[in-house]
C-alpha positions as a Python dict, from the first residue, in 0.01 Angstrom:
ca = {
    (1, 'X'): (0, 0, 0),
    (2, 'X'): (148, 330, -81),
    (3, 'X'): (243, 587, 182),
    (4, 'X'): (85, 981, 148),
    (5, 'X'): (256, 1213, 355),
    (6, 'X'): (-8, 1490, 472),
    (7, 'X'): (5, 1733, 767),
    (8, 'X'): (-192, 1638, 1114),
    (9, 'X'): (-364, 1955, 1251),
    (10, 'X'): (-153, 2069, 1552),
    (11, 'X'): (-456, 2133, 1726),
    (12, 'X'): (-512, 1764, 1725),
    (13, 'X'): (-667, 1617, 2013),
    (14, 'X'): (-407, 1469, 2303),
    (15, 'X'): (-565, 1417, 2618),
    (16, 'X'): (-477, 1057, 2660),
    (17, 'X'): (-313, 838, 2513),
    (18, 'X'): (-579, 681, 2301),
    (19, 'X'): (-674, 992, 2212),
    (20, 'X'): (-332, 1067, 2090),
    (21, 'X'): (-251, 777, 1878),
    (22, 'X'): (-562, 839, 1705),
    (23, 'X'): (-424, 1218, 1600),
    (24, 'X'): (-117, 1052, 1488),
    (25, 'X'): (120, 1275, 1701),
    (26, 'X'): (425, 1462, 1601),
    (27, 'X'): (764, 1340, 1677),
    (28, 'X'): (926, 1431, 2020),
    (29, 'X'): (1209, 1632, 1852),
    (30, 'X'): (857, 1887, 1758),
    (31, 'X'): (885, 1786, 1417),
    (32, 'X'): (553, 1857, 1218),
    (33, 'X'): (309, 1572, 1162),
    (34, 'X'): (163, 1382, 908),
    (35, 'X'): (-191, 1346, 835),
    (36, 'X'): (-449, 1604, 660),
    (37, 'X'): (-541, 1929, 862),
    (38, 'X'): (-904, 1964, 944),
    (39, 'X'): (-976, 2237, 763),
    (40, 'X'): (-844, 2000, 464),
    (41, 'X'): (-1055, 1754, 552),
    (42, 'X'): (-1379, 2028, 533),
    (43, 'X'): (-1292, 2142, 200),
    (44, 'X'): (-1298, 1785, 57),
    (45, 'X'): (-1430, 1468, 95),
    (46, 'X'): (-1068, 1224, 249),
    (47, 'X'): (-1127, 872, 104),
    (48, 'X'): (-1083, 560, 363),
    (49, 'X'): (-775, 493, 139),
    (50, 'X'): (-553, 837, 167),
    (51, 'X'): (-673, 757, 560),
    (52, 'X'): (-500, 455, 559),
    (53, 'X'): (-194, 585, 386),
    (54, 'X'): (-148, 830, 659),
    (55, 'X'): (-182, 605, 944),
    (56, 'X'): (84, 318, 809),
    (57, 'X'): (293, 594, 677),
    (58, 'X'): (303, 706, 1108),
    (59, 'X'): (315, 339, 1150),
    (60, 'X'): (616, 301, 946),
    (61, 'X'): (784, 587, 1060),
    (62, 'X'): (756, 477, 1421),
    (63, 'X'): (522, 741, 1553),
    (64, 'X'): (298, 481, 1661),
    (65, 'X'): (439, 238, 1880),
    (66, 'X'): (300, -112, 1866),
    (67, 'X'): (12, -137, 2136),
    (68, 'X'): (-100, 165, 2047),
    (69, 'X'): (-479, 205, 2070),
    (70, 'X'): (-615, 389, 1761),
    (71, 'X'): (-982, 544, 1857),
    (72, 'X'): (-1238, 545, 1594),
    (73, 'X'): (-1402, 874, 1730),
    (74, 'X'): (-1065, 1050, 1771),
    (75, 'X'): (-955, 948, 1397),
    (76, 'X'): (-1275, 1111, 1316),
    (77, 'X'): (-1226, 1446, 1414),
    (78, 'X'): (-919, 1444, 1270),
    (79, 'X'): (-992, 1317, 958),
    (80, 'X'): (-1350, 1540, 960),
    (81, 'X'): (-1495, 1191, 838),
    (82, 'X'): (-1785, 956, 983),
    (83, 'X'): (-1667, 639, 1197),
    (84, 'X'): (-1801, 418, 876),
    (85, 'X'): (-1492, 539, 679),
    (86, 'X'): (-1281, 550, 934),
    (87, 'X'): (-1350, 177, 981),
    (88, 'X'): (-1292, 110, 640),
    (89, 'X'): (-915, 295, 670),
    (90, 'X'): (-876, 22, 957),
    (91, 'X'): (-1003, -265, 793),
    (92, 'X'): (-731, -203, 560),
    (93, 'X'): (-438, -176, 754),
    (94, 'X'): (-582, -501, 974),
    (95, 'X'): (-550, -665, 618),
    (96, 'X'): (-200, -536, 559),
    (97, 'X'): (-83, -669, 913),
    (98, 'X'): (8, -339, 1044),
    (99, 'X'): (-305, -316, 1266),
    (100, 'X'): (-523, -623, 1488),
    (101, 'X'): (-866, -565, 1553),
    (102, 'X'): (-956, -734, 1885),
    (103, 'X'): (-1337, -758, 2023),
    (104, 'X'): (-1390, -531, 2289),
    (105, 'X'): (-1082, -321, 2266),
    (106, 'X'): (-1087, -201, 1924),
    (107, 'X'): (-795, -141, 1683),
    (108, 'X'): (-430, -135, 1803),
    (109, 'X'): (-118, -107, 1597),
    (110, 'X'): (24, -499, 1610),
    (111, 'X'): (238, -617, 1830),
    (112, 'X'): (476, -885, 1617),
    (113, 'X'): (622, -1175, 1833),
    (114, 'X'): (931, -1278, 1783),
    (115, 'X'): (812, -1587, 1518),
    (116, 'X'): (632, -1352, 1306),
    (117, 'X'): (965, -1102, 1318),
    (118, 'X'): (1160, -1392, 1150),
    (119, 'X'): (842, -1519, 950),
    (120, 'X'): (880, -1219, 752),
    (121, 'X'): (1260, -1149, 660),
    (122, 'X'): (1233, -1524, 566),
    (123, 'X'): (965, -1430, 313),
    (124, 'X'): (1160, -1092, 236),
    (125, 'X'): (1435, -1326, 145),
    (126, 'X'): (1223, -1498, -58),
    (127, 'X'): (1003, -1220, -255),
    (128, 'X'): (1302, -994, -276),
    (129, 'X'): (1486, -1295, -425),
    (130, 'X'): (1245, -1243, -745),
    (131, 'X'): (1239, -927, -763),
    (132, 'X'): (1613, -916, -821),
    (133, 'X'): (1586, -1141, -1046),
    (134, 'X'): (1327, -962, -1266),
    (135, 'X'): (1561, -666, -1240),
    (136, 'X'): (1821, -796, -1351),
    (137, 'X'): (1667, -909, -1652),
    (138, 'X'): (1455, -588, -1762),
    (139, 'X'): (1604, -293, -1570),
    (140, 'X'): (1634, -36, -1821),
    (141, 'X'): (1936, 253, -1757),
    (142, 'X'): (1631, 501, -1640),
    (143, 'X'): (1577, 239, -1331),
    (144, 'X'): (1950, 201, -1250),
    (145, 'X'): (1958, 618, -1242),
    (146, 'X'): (1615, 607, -1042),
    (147, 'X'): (1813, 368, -783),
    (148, 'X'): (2123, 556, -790),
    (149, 'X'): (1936, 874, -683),
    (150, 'X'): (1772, 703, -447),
    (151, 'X'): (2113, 600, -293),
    (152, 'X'): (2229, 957, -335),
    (153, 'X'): (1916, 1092, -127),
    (154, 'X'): (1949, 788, 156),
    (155, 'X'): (2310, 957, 218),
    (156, 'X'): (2238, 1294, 224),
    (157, 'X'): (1956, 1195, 466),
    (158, 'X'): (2274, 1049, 686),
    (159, 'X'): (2454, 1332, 746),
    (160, 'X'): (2469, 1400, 1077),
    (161, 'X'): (2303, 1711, 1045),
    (162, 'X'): (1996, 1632, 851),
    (163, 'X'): (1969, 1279, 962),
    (164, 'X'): (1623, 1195, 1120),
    (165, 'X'): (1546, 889, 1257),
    (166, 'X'): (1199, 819, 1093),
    (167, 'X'): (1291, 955, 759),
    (168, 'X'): (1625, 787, 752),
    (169, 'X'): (1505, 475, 799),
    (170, 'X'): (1167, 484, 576),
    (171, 'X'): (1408, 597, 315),
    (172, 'X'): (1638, 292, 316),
    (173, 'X'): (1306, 65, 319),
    (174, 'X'): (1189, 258, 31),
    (175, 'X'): (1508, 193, -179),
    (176, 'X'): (1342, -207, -207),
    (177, 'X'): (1041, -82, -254),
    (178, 'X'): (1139, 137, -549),
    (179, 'X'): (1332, -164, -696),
    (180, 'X'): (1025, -369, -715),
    (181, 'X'): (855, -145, -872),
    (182, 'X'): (1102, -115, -1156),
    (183, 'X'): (1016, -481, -1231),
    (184, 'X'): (678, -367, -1350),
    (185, 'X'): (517, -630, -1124),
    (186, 'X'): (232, -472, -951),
    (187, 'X'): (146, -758, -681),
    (188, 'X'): (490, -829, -604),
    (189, 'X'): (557, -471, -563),
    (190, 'X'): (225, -492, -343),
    (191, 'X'): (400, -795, -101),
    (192, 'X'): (732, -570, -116),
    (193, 'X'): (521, -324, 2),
    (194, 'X'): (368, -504, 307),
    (195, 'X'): (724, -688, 420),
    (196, 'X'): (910, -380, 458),
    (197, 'X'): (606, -196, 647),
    (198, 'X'): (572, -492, 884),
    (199, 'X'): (958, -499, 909),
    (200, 'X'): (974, -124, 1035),
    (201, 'X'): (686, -227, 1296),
    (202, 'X'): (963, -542, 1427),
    (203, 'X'): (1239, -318, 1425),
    (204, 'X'): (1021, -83, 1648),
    (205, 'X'): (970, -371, 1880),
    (206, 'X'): (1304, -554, 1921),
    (207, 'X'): (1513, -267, 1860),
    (208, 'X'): (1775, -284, 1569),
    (209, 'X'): (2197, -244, 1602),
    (210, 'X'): (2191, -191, 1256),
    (211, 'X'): (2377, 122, 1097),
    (212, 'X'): (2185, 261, 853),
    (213, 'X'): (2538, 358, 642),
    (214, 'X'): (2607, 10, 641),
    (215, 'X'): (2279, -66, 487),
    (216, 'X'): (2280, 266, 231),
    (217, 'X'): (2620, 90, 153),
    (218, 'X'): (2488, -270, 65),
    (219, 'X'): (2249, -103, -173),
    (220, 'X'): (2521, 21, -346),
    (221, 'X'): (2644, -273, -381),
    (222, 'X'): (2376, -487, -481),
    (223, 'X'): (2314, -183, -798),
    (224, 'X'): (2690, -257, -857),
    (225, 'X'): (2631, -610, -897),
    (226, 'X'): (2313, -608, -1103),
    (227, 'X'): (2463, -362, -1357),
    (228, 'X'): (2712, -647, -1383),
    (229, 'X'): (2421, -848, -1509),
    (230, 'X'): (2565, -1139, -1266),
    (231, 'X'): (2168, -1249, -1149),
    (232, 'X'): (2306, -1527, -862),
    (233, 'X'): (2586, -1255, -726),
    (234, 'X'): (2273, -987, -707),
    (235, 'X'): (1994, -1250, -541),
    (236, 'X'): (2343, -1341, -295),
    (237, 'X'): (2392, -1019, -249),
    (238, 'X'): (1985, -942, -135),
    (239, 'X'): (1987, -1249, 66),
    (240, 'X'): (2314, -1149, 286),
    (241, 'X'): (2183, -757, 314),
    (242, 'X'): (1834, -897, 446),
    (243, 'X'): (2006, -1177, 706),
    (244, 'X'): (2224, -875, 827),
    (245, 'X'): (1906, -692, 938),
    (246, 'X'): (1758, -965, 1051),
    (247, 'X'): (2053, -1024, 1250),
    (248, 'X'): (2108, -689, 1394),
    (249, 'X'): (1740, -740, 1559),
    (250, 'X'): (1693, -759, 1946),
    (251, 'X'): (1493, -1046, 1873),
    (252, 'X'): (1645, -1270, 2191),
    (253, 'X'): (1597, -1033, 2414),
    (254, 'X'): (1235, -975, 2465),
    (255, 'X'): (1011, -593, 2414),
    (256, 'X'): (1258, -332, 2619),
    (257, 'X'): (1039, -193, 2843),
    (258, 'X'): (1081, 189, 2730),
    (259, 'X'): (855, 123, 2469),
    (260, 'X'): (535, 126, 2720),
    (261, 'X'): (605, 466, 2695),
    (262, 'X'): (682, 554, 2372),
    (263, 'X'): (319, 712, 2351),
    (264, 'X'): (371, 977, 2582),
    (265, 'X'): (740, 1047, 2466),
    (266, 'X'): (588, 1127, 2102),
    (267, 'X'): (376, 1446, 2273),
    (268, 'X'): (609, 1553, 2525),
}
């Protein structure tokens, strides 16, 4: 599912934390939010899907922690839209994984277990696997430039002095997103999609080691190698980048508990 970046009113509703997660708060650092104002959301009608965008683009950003409750009424006043399309936006994100809806508590952002975690980068391995191959095999010079600008933005985005955590890391999940769709396949491109959305949830949960230059670097590599046209070196080369961030995952060391408060941390 693609992710719309919009603005979140600031005078969004925050007097709990329900409440909160359901205004999709700002980032501690006071950065602004995402998510359409309300006075955008009176001057046209926001569609269950552009909701849903907004609330797994927070999701994948890590401004909503797993556990977090999201309130149909509060989602409403932001949004300026009826608790039947709000629904709807839910429904959606329960299908992409990134949300559970449980009877009698309502809708909270999901809370991976450690299975699931590997579940995943074993079918990353897998899907990403293809989509190299397809690559490989069609890429056209305008896709290697598209990925090499992508590259060139993930390390401008790592300089110390522009680096943000949310956008650095969406960024360098983006870069497999983009290289799927170069294949042209639209449902693979869809499951690329959902694996690295679910995979920024884990890493939210079992907190990664990983060094994001390290990663920006590995890209750079696999391009290198798929120029090359060598299609086993480049599916290699996907398959050791993906165990690597696997690896670098808390995963053995259960949920730290500072993430219980990870809600109120976002509005302080």
């Amino acid at each position: 599912m693609p992710t719309k970046k919009r603005s979140t009113p600031a005078s969004a509703p925050a007097t709990d934390e329900a409440t909160a997660a359901g205004a999709i708060p700002p980032e501690a650092d006071g950065g602004d939010a995402d998510g359409p104002s309300a006075a955008a959301a009176g001057q046209r009608s926001v569609s269950a899907e552009e909701i849903a965008q907004d609330i797994a683009t927070a999701i994948v950003e890590k401004r909503l922690p797993p556990g977090t409750r999201l309130r149909e009424e509060a989602l409403g006043k932001v949004y300026g839209v009826s608790r039947t399309k709000i629904r709807a936006a839910l429904l959606t994100l329960s299908r992409d994984k990134l949300i559970q809806i449980v009877p009698d508590k309502g809708a909270l952002v999901s809370k991976p277990s450690v299975q699931e975690a590997r579940e995943v980068f074993a079918v990353r391995r897998v899907l990403e696997a293809e989509v190299v191959r397809l690559f490989v095999a069609q890429a056209r010079p305008r896709d290697f430039e598209r990925l090499q600008q992508h590259i060139h933005i993930e390390r401008t985005t790592l300089e110390p002095r522009t680096s943000v955590g949310s956008a650095r890391e969406k960024l360098l999940g983006d870069f497999h997103v983009e290289m799927a769709e170069c294949t042209g396949n639209v449902t693979l491109t869809e499951l690329v999609r959902e694996m690295v959305a679910r995979s920024s949830l884990i890493a939210m949960l079992y907190p990664s080691t990983n060094d994001p230059h390290c990663s920006s670097d590995e890209h750079e590599e696999l391009l290198r190698v798929c120029r090359r046209g060598d299609t086993a070196a480049a599916v290699a080369c996907m398959n050791e980048h993906l165990q690597r961030v696997e690896a670098s995952l808390r995963l053995d060391g259960g949920v730290p508990e500072r993430q219980l408060d990870l809600v109120k941390a976002l509005l302080s």
